[in-house]
Coordinates of C-alpha atoms and ligand atoms in Angstrom, one line a residue:
X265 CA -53.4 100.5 57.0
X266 CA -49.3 100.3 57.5
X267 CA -48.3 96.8 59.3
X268 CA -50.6 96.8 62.2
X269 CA -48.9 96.7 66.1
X270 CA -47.9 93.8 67.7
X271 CA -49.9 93.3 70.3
X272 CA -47.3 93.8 72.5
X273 CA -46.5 97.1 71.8
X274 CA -50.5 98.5 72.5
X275 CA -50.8 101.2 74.7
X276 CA -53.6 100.9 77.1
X277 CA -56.8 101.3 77.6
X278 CA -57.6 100.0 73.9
X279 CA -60.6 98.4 72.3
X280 CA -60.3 95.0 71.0
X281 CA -62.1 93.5 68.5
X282 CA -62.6 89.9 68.0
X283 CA -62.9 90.0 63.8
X284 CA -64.1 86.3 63.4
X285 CA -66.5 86.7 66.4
X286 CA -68.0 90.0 65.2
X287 CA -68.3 88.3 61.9
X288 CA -69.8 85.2 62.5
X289 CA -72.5 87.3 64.8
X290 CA -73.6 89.3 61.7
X291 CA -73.9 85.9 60.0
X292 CA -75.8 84.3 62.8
X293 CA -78.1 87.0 63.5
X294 CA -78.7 87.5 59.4
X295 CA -79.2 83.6 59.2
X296 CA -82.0 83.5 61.7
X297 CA -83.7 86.3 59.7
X298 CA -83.3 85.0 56.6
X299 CA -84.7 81.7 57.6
X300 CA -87.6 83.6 58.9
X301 CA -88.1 86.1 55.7
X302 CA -88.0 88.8 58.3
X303 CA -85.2 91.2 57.0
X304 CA -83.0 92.6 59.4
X305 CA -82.2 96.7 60.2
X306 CA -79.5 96.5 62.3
X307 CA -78.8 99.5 64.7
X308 CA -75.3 101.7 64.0
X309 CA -75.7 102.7 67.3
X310 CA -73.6 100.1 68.7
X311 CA -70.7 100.1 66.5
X312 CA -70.8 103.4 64.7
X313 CA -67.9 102.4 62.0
X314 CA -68.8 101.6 58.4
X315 CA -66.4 99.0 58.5
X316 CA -69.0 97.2 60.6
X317 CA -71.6 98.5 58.5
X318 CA -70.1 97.1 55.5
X319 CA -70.0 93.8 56.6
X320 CA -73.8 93.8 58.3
X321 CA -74.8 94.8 54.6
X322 CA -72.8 92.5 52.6
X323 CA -73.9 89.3 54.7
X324 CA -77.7 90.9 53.8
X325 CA -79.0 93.5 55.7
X326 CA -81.4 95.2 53.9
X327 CA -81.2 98.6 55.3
X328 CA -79.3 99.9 58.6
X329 CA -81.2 102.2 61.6
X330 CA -79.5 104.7 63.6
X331 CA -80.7 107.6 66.2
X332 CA -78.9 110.5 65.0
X333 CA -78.8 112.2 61.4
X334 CA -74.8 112.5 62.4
X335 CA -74.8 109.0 62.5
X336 CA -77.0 108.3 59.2
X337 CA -74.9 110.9 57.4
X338 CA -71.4 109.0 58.8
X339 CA -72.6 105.5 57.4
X340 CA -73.1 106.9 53.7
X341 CA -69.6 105.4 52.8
X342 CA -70.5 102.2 53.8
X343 CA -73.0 101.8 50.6
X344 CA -75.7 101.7 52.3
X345 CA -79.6 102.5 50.3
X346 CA -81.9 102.7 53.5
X347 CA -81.9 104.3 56.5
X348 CA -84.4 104.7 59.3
X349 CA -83.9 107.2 61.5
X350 CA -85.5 105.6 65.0
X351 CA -85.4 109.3 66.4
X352 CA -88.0 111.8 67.0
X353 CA -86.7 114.4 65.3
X354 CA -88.5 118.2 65.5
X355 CA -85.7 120.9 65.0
X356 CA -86.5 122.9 61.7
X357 CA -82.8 123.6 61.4
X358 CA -82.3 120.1 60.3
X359 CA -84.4 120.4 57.5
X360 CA -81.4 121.2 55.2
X361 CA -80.1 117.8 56.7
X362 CA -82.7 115.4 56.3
X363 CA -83.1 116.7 52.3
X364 CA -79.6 115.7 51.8
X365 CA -80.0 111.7 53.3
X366 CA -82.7 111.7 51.4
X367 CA -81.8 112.2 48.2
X368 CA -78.6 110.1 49.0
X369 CA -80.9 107.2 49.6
X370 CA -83.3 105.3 48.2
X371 CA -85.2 104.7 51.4
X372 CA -84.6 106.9 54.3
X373 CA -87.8 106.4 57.1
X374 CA -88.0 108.6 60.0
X375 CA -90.1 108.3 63.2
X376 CA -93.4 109.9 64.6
X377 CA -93.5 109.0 68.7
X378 CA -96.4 110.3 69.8
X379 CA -99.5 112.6 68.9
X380 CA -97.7 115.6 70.6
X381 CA -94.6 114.7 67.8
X382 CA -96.5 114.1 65.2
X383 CA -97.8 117.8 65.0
X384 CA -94.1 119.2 65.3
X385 CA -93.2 116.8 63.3
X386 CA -95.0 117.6 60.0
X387 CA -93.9 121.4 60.4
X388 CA -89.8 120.0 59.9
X389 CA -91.1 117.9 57.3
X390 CA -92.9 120.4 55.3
X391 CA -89.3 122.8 55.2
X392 CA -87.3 119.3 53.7
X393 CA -89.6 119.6 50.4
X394 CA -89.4 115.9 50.0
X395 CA -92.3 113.4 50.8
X396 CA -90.8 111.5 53.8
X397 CA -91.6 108.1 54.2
X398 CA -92.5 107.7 58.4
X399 CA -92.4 104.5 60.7
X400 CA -94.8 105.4 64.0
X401 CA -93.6 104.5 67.4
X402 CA -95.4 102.0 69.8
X403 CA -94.3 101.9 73.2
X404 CA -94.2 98.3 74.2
X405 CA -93.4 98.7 77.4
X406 CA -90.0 100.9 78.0
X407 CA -92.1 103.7 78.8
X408 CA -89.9 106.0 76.4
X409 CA -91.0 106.7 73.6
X410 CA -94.4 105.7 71.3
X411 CA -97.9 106.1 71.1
X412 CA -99.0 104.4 75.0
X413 CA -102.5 104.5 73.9
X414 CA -104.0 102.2 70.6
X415 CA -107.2 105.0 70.1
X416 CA -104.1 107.6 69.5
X417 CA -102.4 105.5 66.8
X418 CA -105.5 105.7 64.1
X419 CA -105.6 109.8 64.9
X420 CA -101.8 109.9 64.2
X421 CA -102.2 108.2 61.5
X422 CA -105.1 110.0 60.1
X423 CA -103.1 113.6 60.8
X424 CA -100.4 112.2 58.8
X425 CA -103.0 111.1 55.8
X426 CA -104.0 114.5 55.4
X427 CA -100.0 115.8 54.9
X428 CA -99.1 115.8 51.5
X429 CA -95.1 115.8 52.8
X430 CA -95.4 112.3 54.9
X431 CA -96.5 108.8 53.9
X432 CA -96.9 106.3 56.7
X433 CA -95.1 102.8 56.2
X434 CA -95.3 101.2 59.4
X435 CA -94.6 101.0 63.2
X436 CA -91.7 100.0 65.2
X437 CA -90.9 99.8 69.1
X438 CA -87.8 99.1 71.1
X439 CA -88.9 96.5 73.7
X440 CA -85.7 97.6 76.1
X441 CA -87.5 96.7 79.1
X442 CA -87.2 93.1 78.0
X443 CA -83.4 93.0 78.9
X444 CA -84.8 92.7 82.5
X445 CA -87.6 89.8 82.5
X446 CA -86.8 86.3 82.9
X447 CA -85.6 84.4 80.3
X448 CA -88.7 82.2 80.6
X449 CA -91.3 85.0 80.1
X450 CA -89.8 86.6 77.2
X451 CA -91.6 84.5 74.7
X452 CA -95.1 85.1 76.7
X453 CA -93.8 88.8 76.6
X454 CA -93.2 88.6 72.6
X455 CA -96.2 87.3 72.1
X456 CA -98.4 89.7 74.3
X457 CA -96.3 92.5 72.2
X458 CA -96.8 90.7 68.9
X459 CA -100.6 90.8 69.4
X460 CA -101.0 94.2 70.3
X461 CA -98.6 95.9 67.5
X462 CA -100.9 93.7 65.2
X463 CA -104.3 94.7 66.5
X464 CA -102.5 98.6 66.2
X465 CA -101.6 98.0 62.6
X466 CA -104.9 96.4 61.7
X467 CA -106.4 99.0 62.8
X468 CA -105.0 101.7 60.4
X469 CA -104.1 99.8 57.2
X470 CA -103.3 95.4 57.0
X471 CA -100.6 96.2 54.4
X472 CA -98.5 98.5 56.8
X473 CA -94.7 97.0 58.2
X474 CA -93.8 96.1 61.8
X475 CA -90.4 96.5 62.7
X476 CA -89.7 95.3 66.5
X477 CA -86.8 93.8 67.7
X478 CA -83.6 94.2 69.8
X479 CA -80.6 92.4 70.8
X480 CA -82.7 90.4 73.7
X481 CA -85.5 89.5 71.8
X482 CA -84.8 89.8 67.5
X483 CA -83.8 86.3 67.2
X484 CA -87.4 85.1 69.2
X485 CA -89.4 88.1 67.0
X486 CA -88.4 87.0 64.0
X487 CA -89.0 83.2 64.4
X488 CA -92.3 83.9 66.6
X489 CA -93.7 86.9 64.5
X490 CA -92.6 84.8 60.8
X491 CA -95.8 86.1 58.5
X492 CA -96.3 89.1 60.8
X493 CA -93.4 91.0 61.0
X494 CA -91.2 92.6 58.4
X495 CA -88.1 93.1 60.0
X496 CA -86.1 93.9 63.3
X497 CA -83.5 96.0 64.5
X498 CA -81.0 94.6 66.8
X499 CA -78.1 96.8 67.8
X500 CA -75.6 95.3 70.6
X501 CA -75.3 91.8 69.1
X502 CA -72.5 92.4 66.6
X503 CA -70.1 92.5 69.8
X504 CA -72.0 91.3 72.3
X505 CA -71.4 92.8 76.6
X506 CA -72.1 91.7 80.0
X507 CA -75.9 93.1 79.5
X508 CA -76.3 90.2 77.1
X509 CA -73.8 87.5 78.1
X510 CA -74.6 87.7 81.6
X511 CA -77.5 89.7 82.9
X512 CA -79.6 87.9 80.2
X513 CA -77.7 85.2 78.9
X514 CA -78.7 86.0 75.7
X515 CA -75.3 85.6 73.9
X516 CA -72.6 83.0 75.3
X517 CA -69.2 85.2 76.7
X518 CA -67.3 83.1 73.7
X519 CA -68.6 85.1 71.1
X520 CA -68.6 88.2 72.6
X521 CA -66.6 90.3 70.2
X522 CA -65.4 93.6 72.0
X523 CA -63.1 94.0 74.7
X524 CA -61.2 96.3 76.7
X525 CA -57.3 96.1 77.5
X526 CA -56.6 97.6 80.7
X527 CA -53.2 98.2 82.8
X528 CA -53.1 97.2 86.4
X529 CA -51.2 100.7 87.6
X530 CA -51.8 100.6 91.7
X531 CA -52.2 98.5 94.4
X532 CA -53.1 101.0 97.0
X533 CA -54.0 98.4 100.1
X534 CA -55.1 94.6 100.2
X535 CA -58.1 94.1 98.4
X536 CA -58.1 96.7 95.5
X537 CA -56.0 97.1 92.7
X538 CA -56.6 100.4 90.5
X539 CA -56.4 100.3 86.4
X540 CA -55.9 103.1 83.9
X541 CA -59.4 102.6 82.5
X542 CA -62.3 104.5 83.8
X543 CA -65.1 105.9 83.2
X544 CA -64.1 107.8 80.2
X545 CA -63.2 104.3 79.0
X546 CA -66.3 101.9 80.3
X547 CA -68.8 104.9 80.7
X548 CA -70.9 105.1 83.5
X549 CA -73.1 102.0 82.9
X550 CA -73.3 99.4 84.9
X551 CA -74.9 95.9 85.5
X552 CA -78.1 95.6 87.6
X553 CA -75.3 94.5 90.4
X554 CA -73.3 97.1 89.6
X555 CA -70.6 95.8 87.7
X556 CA -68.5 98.3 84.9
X557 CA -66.7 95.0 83.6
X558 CA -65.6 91.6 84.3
X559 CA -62.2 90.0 83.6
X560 CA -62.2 87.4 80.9
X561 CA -59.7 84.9 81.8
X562 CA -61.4 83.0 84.4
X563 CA -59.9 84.9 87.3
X564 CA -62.3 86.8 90.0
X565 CA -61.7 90.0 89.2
X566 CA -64.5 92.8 88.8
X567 CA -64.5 96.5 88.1
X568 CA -67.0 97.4 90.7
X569 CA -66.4 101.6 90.6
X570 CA -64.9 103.9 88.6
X571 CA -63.8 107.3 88.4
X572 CA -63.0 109.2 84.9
X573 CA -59.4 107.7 84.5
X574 CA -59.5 104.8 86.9
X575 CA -61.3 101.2 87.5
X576 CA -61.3 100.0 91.4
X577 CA -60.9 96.2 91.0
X578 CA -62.0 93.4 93.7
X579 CA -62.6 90.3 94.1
X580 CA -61.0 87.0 94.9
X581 CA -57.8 87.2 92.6
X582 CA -57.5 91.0 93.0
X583 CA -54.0 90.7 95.4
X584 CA -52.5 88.1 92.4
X585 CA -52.2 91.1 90.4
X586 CA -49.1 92.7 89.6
X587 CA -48.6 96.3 89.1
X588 CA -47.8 96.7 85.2
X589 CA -50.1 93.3 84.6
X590 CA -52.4 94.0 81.3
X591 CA -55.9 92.8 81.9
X592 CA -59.0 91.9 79.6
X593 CA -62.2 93.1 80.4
X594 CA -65.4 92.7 78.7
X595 CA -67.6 95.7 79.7
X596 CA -71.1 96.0 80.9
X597 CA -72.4 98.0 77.8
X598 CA -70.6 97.7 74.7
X599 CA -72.4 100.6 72.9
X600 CA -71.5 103.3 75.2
X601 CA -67.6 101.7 75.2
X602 CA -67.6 102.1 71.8
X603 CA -68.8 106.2 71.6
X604 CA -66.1 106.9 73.8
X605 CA -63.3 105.6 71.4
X606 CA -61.3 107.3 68.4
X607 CA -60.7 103.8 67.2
X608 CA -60.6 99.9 68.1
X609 CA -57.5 97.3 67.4
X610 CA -58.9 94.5 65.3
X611 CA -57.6 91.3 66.4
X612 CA -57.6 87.7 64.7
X613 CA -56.1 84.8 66.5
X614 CA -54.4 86.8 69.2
X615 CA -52.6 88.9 66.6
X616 CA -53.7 92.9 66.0
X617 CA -54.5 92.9 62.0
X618 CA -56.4 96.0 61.3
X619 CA -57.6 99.3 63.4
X620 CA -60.8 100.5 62.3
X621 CA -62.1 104.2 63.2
X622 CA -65.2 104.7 64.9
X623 CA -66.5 107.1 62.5
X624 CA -69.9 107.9 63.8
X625 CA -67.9 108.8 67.6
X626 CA -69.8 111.7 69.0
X627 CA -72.1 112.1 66.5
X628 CA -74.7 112.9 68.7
X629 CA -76.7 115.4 66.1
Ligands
PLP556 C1 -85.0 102.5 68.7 C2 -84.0 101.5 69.0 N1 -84.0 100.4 68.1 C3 -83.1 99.4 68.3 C4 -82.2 99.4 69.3 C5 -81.2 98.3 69.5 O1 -81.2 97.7 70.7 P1 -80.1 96.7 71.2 O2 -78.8 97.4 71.2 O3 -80.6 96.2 72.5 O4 -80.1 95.6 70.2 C6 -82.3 100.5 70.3 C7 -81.4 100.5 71.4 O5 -81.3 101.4 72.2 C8 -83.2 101.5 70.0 O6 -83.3 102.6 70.9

């Protein structure tokens, strides 16, 4: 890029990104797999921007997962040989699509989420004219997506044998629903999910792959299913939000690596000061106590509701504020934050040195 802004001179709302934090979370996180053999899939989702990709693959990621082809078909630049596609795709227009990733790649995986899926999904498969490797879903608990009941897995497995355009390589879950238990169950959780996506897998075939893991639970998966698992998938943890530094305590808030810059631009009565950043901005998510963001600099100052283009802010400090004062926030969902941005201001130090485009924005296809 030209000489990057002072930071100064930023317009707000803008995204900041911490470069040393986000990098030394892609370290961390690749560390604790590699000491584990367990290779890590990190999750585009969060980040979207092969200049994050780039970096999760250089520090040894062995492949990257996303939801949306869009999003697979935006990370190509960023080198990238594998690609798992933790979506359950059915629409035989994307056939033309899901050809193209996969003669880009060496090792492009797509999802089968139920026995109802499984039968759409080997009609999209047989238009692609390629033999599609397939991960099956488990539902560990999140009541989303996955097979709910262990009989159904062998069946789906067994209607996949007979397709000559799938091959079955394993089974993954997103254990989302462990962001809520206490950080003293998790490990009895794990292990009570380890168990049963084993007994699944033994079931079908010993040699298949188990692929678990989010942001809450990859770094306990990989040391607690070592020998068990193959890999995990953890999306959030490159920037880190309020979901993990607070609500589960997860990551500490000094190495959460994205925040939002936000103008204080009304005081309307005692007790409430309105920013420029909104919905549109933080998105509608929200803690569990309904929180869109807290201020980081140690003052009492919460964004407890906001409309499209403003934050309400309260709390102890909130009548310290000065109309014009800049504030930083860290949000209550980073991944959402992030899909509502053209771009984010890369900072080192206190000093803006790079902006990086979020190049997978909107690609909800
Ligand atoms: C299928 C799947 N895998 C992995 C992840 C990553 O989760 P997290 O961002 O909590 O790490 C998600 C998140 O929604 C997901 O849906």
């Amino acid at each position: 890029m030209n000489t990057p802004p002072s930071f100064d001179t930023l317009q707000t709302p803008s995204i900041l990104v911490d470069r040393s934090r986000l990098e030394a979370n892609i370290r961390s996180m690749q560390s604790v797999c590699d000491a584990h053999g367990v290779e890590l899939r990190p999750h585009i989702k969060t980040h979207k921007m092969v200049e994050v990709a780039r970096r999760q693959l250089e520090a040894g990621a062995r492949g990257l997962t996303c939801a949306k082809l869009g999003e697979a078909e935006a990370m190509l630049p960023s080198g990238m040989r594998g690609m798992f596609v933790a979506h359950s795709l059915v629409d035989p227009r994307q056939a033309p699509r899901i050809r193209a990733l996969a003669e880009q790649l060496d090792d492009l995986r797509l999802a089968v989420t139920s026995e109802a899926h499984a039968e759409v999904f080997l009609r999209l498969a047989a238009l692609t004219g390629r033999k599609l490797s397939v991960m099956m879903a488990i539902d560990s608990g999140l009541g989303r997506e996955g097979v709910r009941d262990p009989a159904a897995a062998p069946r789906i497995a067994a209607l996949l044998a007979r397709s000559p355009h799938v091959e079955l390589r394993g089974f993954y879950t997103h254990e989302g629903n462990l962001y809520a238990a206490a950080p003293a169950e998790q490990a009895s959780r794990i292990e009570e999910m380890l168990g049963r996506l084993c007994a699944v897998r033994d079931s079908i075939d010993r040699t298949l792959a188990i692929w678990p893991g989010c942001s809450v639970t990859a770094r306990l998966i990989a040391r607690m299913g070592a020998g068990r698992i193959q890999a995990v998938r953890p999306g959030a943890y490159v920037f880190g939000d309020l979901a993990l530094s607070r609500t589960t305590g997860i990551m500490p808030s000094d190495t959460v690596a994205l925040h939002v810059l936000a103008t204080v631009v009304d005081k309307p009565e005692p007790g409430l000061a309105l920013i420029d950043a909104g919905s549109k901005t933080f998105s509608s998510d929200r803690t569990p106590d309904g929180i869109s963001a807290l201020a980081i600099d140690g003052r009492d100052l919460a964004v407890v509701r906001v409309n499209e283009e403003h934050g309400y802010v309260r709390g102890k400090d909130v009548d310290t504020l000065q109309i014009g004062e800049r504030i930083v926030f860290m949000p209550a969902h980073v991944c959402t934050v992030v899909n509502l941005t053209d771009e984010v201001v890369v900072m080192e130090r206190g000093q803006v040195v790079d902006t990086w485009r979020v190049d997978a924005r909107g690609r909800i296809r």
